[in-house]
GROMACS .gro file of C-alpha atoms in nm:
model
  312
    1MET     CA    1  -1.015  -0.454   1.879
    2ARG     CA    2  -0.799  -0.230   1.662
    3ALA     CA    3  -0.599  -0.260   1.340
    4PHE     CA    4  -0.325  -0.030   1.209
    5VAL     CA    5  -0.331   0.014   0.830
    6PHE     CA    6  -0.073   0.169   0.597
    7PRO     CA    7  -0.143   0.350   0.267
    8GLY     CA    8  -0.019   0.268  -0.080
    9GLN     CA    9   0.089   0.456  -0.389
   10GLY     CA   10  -0.116   0.760  -0.481
   11ALA     CA   11  -0.118   0.903  -0.128
   12GLN     CA   12   0.214   1.085  -0.177
   13THR     CA   13   0.228   1.465  -0.145
   14ILE     CA   14   0.514   1.710  -0.118
   15GLY     CA   15   0.568   1.797   0.248
   16MET     CA   16   0.428   1.476   0.395
   17GLY     CA   17   0.587   1.380   0.724
   18LYS     CA   18   0.784   1.702   0.761
   19ALA     CA   19   0.590   1.823   1.066
   20LEU     CA   20   0.630   1.479   1.224
   21ALA     CA   21   1.008   1.493   1.177
   22GLU     CA   22   1.022   1.842   1.325
   23ALA     CA   23   0.813   1.743   1.627
   24TYR     CA   24   0.955   1.398   1.703
   25PRO     CA   25   1.327   1.301   1.695
   26ALA     CA   26   1.222   0.938   1.642
   27ALA     CA   27   1.032   1.038   1.327
   28GLN     CA   28   1.333   1.233   1.199
   29ALA     CA   29   1.545   0.923   1.265
   30VAL     CA   30   1.323   0.719   1.032
   31PHE     CA   31   1.381   0.961   0.744
   32ASP     CA   32   1.755   0.966   0.821
   33THR     CA   33   1.765   0.586   0.812
   34VAL     CA   34   1.589   0.578   0.475
   35ASP     CA   35   1.819   0.848   0.334
   36ASP     CA   36   2.124   0.651   0.448
   37ALA     CA   37   1.990   0.323   0.311
   38LEU     CA   38   1.928   0.472  -0.034
   39GLY     CA   39   2.242   0.683  -0.038
   40GLU     CA   40   2.048   0.998  -0.122
   41LYS     CA   41   1.839   1.267   0.045
   42LEU     CA   42   1.497   1.125  -0.032
   43SER     CA   43   1.365   1.334   0.259
   44ALA     CA   44   1.461   1.653   0.072
   45LEU     CA   45   1.255   1.537  -0.226
   46ILE     CA   46   0.962   1.445  -0.002
   47TRP     CA   47   0.954   1.775   0.182
   48ASP     CA   48   1.069   2.033  -0.070
   49GLY     CA   49   1.102   1.860  -0.406
   50ASP     CA   50   0.914   1.834  -0.733
   51ALA     CA   51   0.578   1.655  -0.724
   52ASP     CA   52   0.635   1.479  -1.057
   53THR     CA   53   0.969   1.343  -0.934
   54LEU     CA   54   0.814   1.222  -0.609
   55GLN     CA   55   0.538   1.051  -0.809
   56LEU     CA   56   0.790   0.829  -0.988
   57THR     CA   57   0.733   0.477  -0.861
   58ARG     CA   58   1.097   0.433  -0.754
   59ASN     CA   59   1.061   0.738  -0.526
   60ALA     CA   60   0.697   0.720  -0.418
   61GLN     CA   61   0.724   0.370  -0.273
   62PRO     CA   62   1.010   0.425  -0.025
   63ALA     CA   63   0.883   0.779   0.045
   64LEU     CA   64   0.540   0.659   0.153
   65MET     CA   65   0.695   0.386   0.368
   66ALA     CA   66   0.924   0.642   0.536
   67THR     CA   67   0.628   0.869   0.610
   68SER     CA   68   0.423   0.582   0.754
   69LEU     CA   69   0.708   0.463   0.976
   70ALA     CA   70   0.772   0.821   1.091
   71ALA     CA   71   0.404   0.847   1.186
   72MET     CA   72   0.430   0.517   1.373
   73ALA     CA   73   0.739   0.650   1.554
   74ALA     CA   74   0.540   0.958   1.657
   75LEU     CA   75   0.260   0.739   1.790
   76GLU     CA   76   0.514   0.535   1.985
   77ALA     CA   77   0.658   0.857   2.132
   78GLU     CA   78   0.306   0.927   2.258
   79GLY     CA   79   0.294   0.589   2.433
   80ILE     CA   80   0.116   0.370   2.176
   81THR     CA   81   0.300   0.067   2.036
   82ILE     CA   82   0.239  -0.168   1.745
   83SER     CA   83   0.126  -0.427   2.000
   84ASP     CA   84  -0.178  -0.210   2.074
   85ALA     CA   85  -0.313  -0.336   1.740
   86ALA     CA   86  -0.453  -0.686   1.691
   87TYR     CA   87  -0.357  -0.680   1.322
   88VAL     CA   88  -0.165  -0.466   1.076
   89ALA     CA   89  -0.221  -0.443   0.701
   90GLY     CA   90  -0.113  -0.226   0.412
   91HIS     CA   91  -0.239  -0.149   0.062
   92SER     CA   92   0.014  -0.282  -0.193
   93LEU     CA   93   0.347  -0.117  -0.098
   94GLY     CA   94   0.182  -0.040   0.237
   95GLU     CA   95   0.222  -0.407   0.322
   96TYR     CA   96   0.597  -0.342   0.344
   97SER     CA   97   0.527  -0.050   0.581
   98ALA     CA   98   0.309  -0.278   0.793
   99LEU     CA   99   0.583  -0.542   0.806
  100ALA     CA  100   0.848  -0.287   0.905
  101ALA     CA  101   0.619  -0.134   1.169
  102ALA     CA  102   0.563  -0.483   1.312
  103GLY     CA  103   0.937  -0.553   1.324
  104ALA     CA  104   0.943  -0.817   1.048
  105LEU     CA  105   1.165  -0.600   0.826
  106ASP     CA  106   1.437  -0.350   0.914
  107ILE     CA  107   1.355   0.001   0.792
  108ALA     CA  108   1.678   0.020   0.590
  109ASP     CA  109   1.608  -0.315   0.421
  110CYS     CA  110   1.250  -0.207   0.358
  111ALA     CA  111   1.365   0.115   0.188
  112ARG     CA  112   1.603  -0.073  -0.041
  113LEU     CA  113   1.341  -0.336  -0.123
  114LEU     CA  114   1.088  -0.071  -0.216
  115ARG     CA  115   1.338   0.113  -0.434
  116THR     CA  116   1.407  -0.217  -0.612
  117ARG     CA  117   1.035  -0.297  -0.630
  118GLY     CA  118   0.950   0.043  -0.771
  119GLU     CA  119   1.218   0.020  -1.039
  120ALA     CA  120   1.131  -0.340  -1.125
  121MET     CA  121   0.759  -0.263  -1.160
  122GLN     CA  122   0.838   0.042  -1.372
  123ASN     CA  123   1.074  -0.155  -1.598
  124ALA     CA  124   0.856  -0.465  -1.640
  125VAL     CA  125   0.647  -0.312  -1.920
  126PRO     CA  126   0.760  -0.050  -2.176
  127VAL     CA  127   0.600   0.291  -2.112
  128GLY     CA  128   0.273   0.326  -2.301
  129GLU     CA  129   0.205  -0.046  -2.343
  130GLY     CA  130   0.021  -0.096  -2.016
  131ALA     CA  131  -0.263   0.084  -1.841
  132MET     CA  132  -0.487   0.081  -1.534
  133ALA     CA  133  -0.843   0.201  -1.483
  134ALA     CA  134  -1.072   0.252  -1.185
  135VAL     CA  135  -1.423   0.113  -1.222
  136LEU     CA  136  -1.685   0.266  -0.994
  137GLY     CA  137  -2.031   0.129  -0.926
  138LEU     CA  138  -1.995  -0.234  -1.033
  139SER     CA  139  -1.954  -0.538  -0.810
  140ILE     CA  140  -1.636  -0.747  -0.820
  141ALA     CA  141  -1.830  -1.020  -1.002
  142GLN     CA  142  -1.943  -0.773  -1.268
  143VAL     CA  143  -1.589  -0.642  -1.314
  144GLU     CA  144  -1.462  -1.000  -1.345
  145GLU     CA  145  -1.702  -1.048  -1.636
  146VAL     CA  146  -1.587  -0.724  -1.797
  147VAL     CA  147  -1.215  -0.808  -1.780
  148ALA     CA  148  -1.281  -1.160  -1.913
  149ALA     CA  149  -1.464  -1.012  -2.210
  150ALA     CA  150  -1.183  -0.764  -2.278
  151ALA     CA  151  -0.900  -1.015  -2.246
  152ASP     CA  152  -0.904  -1.102  -2.616
  153ALA     CA  153  -0.728  -0.767  -2.666
  154GLY     CA  154  -0.448  -0.865  -2.424
  155VAL     CA  155  -0.385  -0.916  -2.054
  156CYS     CA  156  -0.667  -0.761  -1.850
  157GLU     CA  157  -0.717  -0.843  -1.484
  158VAL     CA  158  -0.859  -0.713  -1.158
  159ALA     CA  159  -0.565  -0.548  -0.979
  160ASN     CA  160  -0.719  -0.395  -0.666
  161GLU     CA  161  -1.042  -0.481  -0.486
  162ASN     CA  162  -1.055  -0.148  -0.305
  163ASP     CA  163  -1.409  -0.146  -0.168
  164PRO     CA  164  -1.752  -0.275  -0.272
  165SER     CA  165  -1.799   0.004  -0.526
  166GLN     CA  166  -1.443   0.060  -0.650
  167THR     CA  167  -1.228  -0.188  -0.840
  168VAL     CA  168  -0.905  -0.117  -1.028
  169ILE     CA  169  -0.819  -0.314  -1.341
  170SER     CA  170  -0.477  -0.352  -1.502
  171GLY     CA  171  -0.315  -0.492  -1.814
  172ALA     CA  172  -0.235  -0.420  -2.177
  173LYS     CA  173  -0.346  -0.071  -2.279
  174ALA     CA  174  -0.586  -0.181  -2.555
  175ALA     CA  175  -0.748  -0.441  -2.329
  176VAL     CA  176  -0.793  -0.201  -2.037
  177GLU     CA  177  -0.939   0.066  -2.265
  178ARG     CA  178  -1.179  -0.198  -2.403
  179ALA     CA  179  -1.273  -0.302  -2.049
  180ALA     CA  180  -1.345   0.059  -1.954
  181VAL     CA  181  -1.595   0.084  -2.240
  182LEU     CA  182  -1.754  -0.248  -2.149
  183ALA     CA  183  -1.777  -0.143  -1.784
  184LYS     CA  184  -1.975   0.166  -1.876
  185GLU     CA  185  -2.203  -0.045  -2.096
  186ALA     CA  186  -2.254  -0.278  -1.798
  187GLY     CA  187  -2.373   0.013  -1.585
  188ALA     CA  188  -2.060   0.144  -1.416
  189LYS     CA  189  -2.098   0.495  -1.281
  190ARG     CA  190  -1.750   0.574  -1.406
  191ALA     CA  191  -1.455   0.396  -1.564
  192LEU     CA  192  -1.150   0.620  -1.537
  193MET     CA  193  -0.812   0.558  -1.696
  194LEU     CA  194  -0.552   0.622  -1.425
  195PRO     CA  195  -0.238   0.835  -1.466
  196VAL     CA  196   0.004   0.554  -1.378
  197SER     CA  197   0.336   0.467  -1.533
  198ALA     CA  198   0.288   0.089  -1.546
  199PRO     CA  199   0.015  -0.179  -1.518
  200PHE     CA  200   0.062  -0.290  -1.157
  201HIS     CA  201  -0.073  -0.611  -1.001
  202CYS     CA  202  -0.133  -0.811  -1.316
  203ALA     CA  203   0.044  -1.089  -1.508
  204LEU     CA  204   0.254  -0.832  -1.699
  205MET     CA  205   0.442  -0.776  -1.371
  206ALA     CA  206   0.592  -1.128  -1.380
  207PRO     CA  207   0.945  -0.994  -1.457
  208ALA     CA  208   0.921  -0.766  -1.152
  209ALA     CA  209   0.807  -1.057  -0.936
  210GLN     CA  210   1.123  -1.244  -1.035
  211VAL     CA  211   1.336  -0.944  -0.941
  212MET     CA  212   1.164  -0.926  -0.602
  213GLN     CA  213   1.209  -1.300  -0.543
  214ASP     CA  214   1.583  -1.251  -0.584
  215ALA     CA  215   1.588  -0.933  -0.369
  216LEU     CA  216   1.380  -1.084  -0.089
  217SER     CA  217   1.595  -1.398  -0.077
  218ASP     CA  218   1.883  -1.185   0.055
  219VAL     CA  219   1.683  -1.007   0.328
  220THR     CA  220   1.615  -1.117   0.684
  221ILE     CA  221   1.244  -1.143   0.762
  222ARG     CA  222   1.145  -1.202   1.123
  223ALA     CA  223   0.811  -1.307   1.267
  224PRO     CA  224   0.609  -0.983   1.308
  225ARG     CA  225   0.508  -0.876   1.658
  226VAL     CA  226   0.150  -0.845   1.530
  227PRO     CA  227  -0.007  -1.065   1.259
  228VAL     CA  228   0.001  -0.905   0.913
  229VAL     CA  229  -0.306  -0.943   0.692
  230ALA     CA  230  -0.157  -1.006   0.348
  231ASN     CA  231  -0.293  -0.856   0.025
  232VAL     CA  232  -0.273  -1.180  -0.172
  233ASN     CA  233  -0.474  -1.409   0.056
  234ALA     CA  234  -0.657  -1.158   0.280
  235ASN     CA  235  -0.553  -1.357   0.585
  236ALA     CA  236  -0.320  -1.315   0.881
  237VAL     CA  237   0.038  -1.436   0.842
  238THR     CA  238   0.328  -1.454   1.086
  239ASP     CA  239   0.563  -1.712   0.932
  240PRO     CA  240   0.866  -1.541   0.770
  241ASP     CA  241   0.886  -1.786   0.479
  242GLU     CA  242   0.517  -1.739   0.402
  243ILE     CA  243   0.557  -1.361   0.423
  244ARG     CA  244   0.845  -1.376   0.175
  245ALA     CA  245   0.644  -1.589  -0.070
  246LEU     CA  246   0.340  -1.364  -0.044
  247LEU     CA  247   0.546  -1.051  -0.108
  248VAL     CA  248   0.670  -1.209  -0.431
  249ALA     CA  249   0.318  -1.314  -0.531
  250GLN     CA  250   0.184  -0.968  -0.447
  251VAL     CA  251   0.376  -0.798  -0.730
  252ALA     CA  252   0.165  -0.957  -1.004
  253GLY     CA  253  -0.122  -1.063  -0.777
  254ARG     CA  254  -0.444  -0.897  -0.675
  255VAL     CA  255  -0.464  -0.653  -0.383
  256ARG     CA  256  -0.761  -0.797  -0.193
  257TRP     CA  257  -0.813  -0.491   0.022
  258SER     CA  258  -1.190  -0.510   0.055
  259THR     CA  259  -1.169  -0.876   0.155
  260SER     CA  260  -0.884  -0.803   0.397
  261VAL     CA  261  -1.079  -0.532   0.580
  262ALA     CA  262  -1.393  -0.747   0.591
  263TRP     CA  263  -1.187  -1.037   0.731
  264MET     CA  264  -1.045  -0.816   1.008
  265ALA     CA  265  -1.395  -0.690   1.090
  266ASP     CA  266  -1.513  -1.051   1.111
  267GLN     CA  267  -1.234  -1.121   1.363
  268GLY     CA  268  -1.371  -0.843   1.583
  269VAL     CA  269  -1.180  -0.534   1.466
  270THR     CA  270  -1.402  -0.231   1.523
  271SER     CA  271  -1.143   0.047   1.490
  272PHE     CA  272  -0.893   0.114   1.212
  273THR     CA  273  -0.607   0.364   1.240
  274GLU     CA  274  -0.453   0.475   0.909
  275ILE     CA  275  -0.088   0.556   0.965
  276GLY     CA  276   0.092   0.776   0.712
  277ALA     CA  277   0.001   1.004   0.423
  278GLY     CA  278  -0.355   1.078   0.320
  279LYS     CA  279  -0.690   0.935   0.419
  280ALA     CA  280  -0.771   0.714   0.119
  281LEU     CA  281  -0.782   0.388   0.316
  282SER     CA  282  -1.020   0.534   0.574
  283GLY     CA  283  -1.265   0.620   0.297
  284MET     CA  284  -1.247   0.265   0.163
  285ILE     CA  285  -1.284   0.113   0.510
  286ARG     CA  286  -1.599   0.314   0.579
  287ARG     CA  287  -1.753   0.161   0.266
  288ILE     CA  288  -1.644  -0.193   0.359
  289ALA     CA  289  -1.700  -0.210   0.737
  290LYS     CA  290  -1.970   0.052   0.779
  291ASP     CA  291  -1.981   0.034   1.159
  292ALA     CA  292  -1.604   0.063   1.207
  293ALA     CA  293  -1.440   0.372   1.353
  294CYS     CA  294  -1.153   0.526   1.155
  295ALA     CA  295  -0.873   0.755   1.268
  296ASN     CA  296  -0.562   0.894   1.100
  297VAL     CA  297  -0.205   0.960   1.208
  298GLY     CA  298  -0.024   1.183   0.960
  299THR     CA  299   0.052   1.492   1.168
  300PRO     CA  300   0.175   1.559   1.524
  301GLU     CA  301  -0.174   1.676   1.621
  302GLU     CA  302  -0.328   1.353   1.494
  303ALA     CA  303  -0.064   1.145   1.674
  304LYS     CA  304  -0.147   1.317   2.001
  305ALA     CA  305  -0.523   1.288   1.949
  306VAL     CA  306  -0.515   0.920   1.856
  307ALA     CA  307  -0.284   0.837   2.146
  308ALA     CA  308  -0.508   1.024   2.389
  309ALA     CA  309  -0.818   0.847   2.258
  310MET     CA  310  -0.655   0.504   2.278
  311LYS     CA  311  -0.542   0.564   2.634
  312GLY     CA  312  -0.899   0.655   2.712
   0.00000   0.00000   0.00000
């Protein structure tokens, strides 16, 4: 059994998806659709632009979705469809990519939603007041204790359960800095402050969640062709109303990636294909489901190789 997974913010690089667009008309069509939906040449920024501009949340989110959907289009051109997966899932914004790949969202709507989401998340907290940190080498339970102890300095929460040895925390800058110190005292191998522009996936994102509730209320969501494993509850969903509610909750809620991958493995998934930029999810998956096979589709060569392997 196989799952297709879609990366989140941080995977963006200048040039991603360009070879796919050059090799596959269907991949080029995805970038054209996103450009049209946003009323700007986002593809020009992705392929030939400035890395700092691409890294802006308002740009990175639709750019990563476009690259993932272009990679999916390449895979489809090679004869593999979304229905060849038992489940799809995405890390944070990647959940939107998964939903679009599974036909629950139109690509144009998805691009506009992610532009709105990126701007809303950026605007929810004044620059410099929030922070995020990656904690390596502590269990989730240990990190929960650390953030609880640091919360007297402000909001401090677990944002991403990435894998058994990597947890990301988020909140008020002073509280996150305090938690990083406490994590090291508790035996963390490292506690790194992250170069992010806002404290994602914590209670400080409540204003952004409200913006997304309004934005999502105007968008058609269909039942996906393949169940989507949602970040918030680490379980498969197909009901459009539930998907809408979970996307709202996801903005300020925890990304339960480790639990999601473990759940899919428990259902019988033995192979995960990461579709889009980078290989970060594959690294996490190998630490969560140690016996699972991982493959990547981010280039024409990878699309051909994965398609050939799946056809056996």
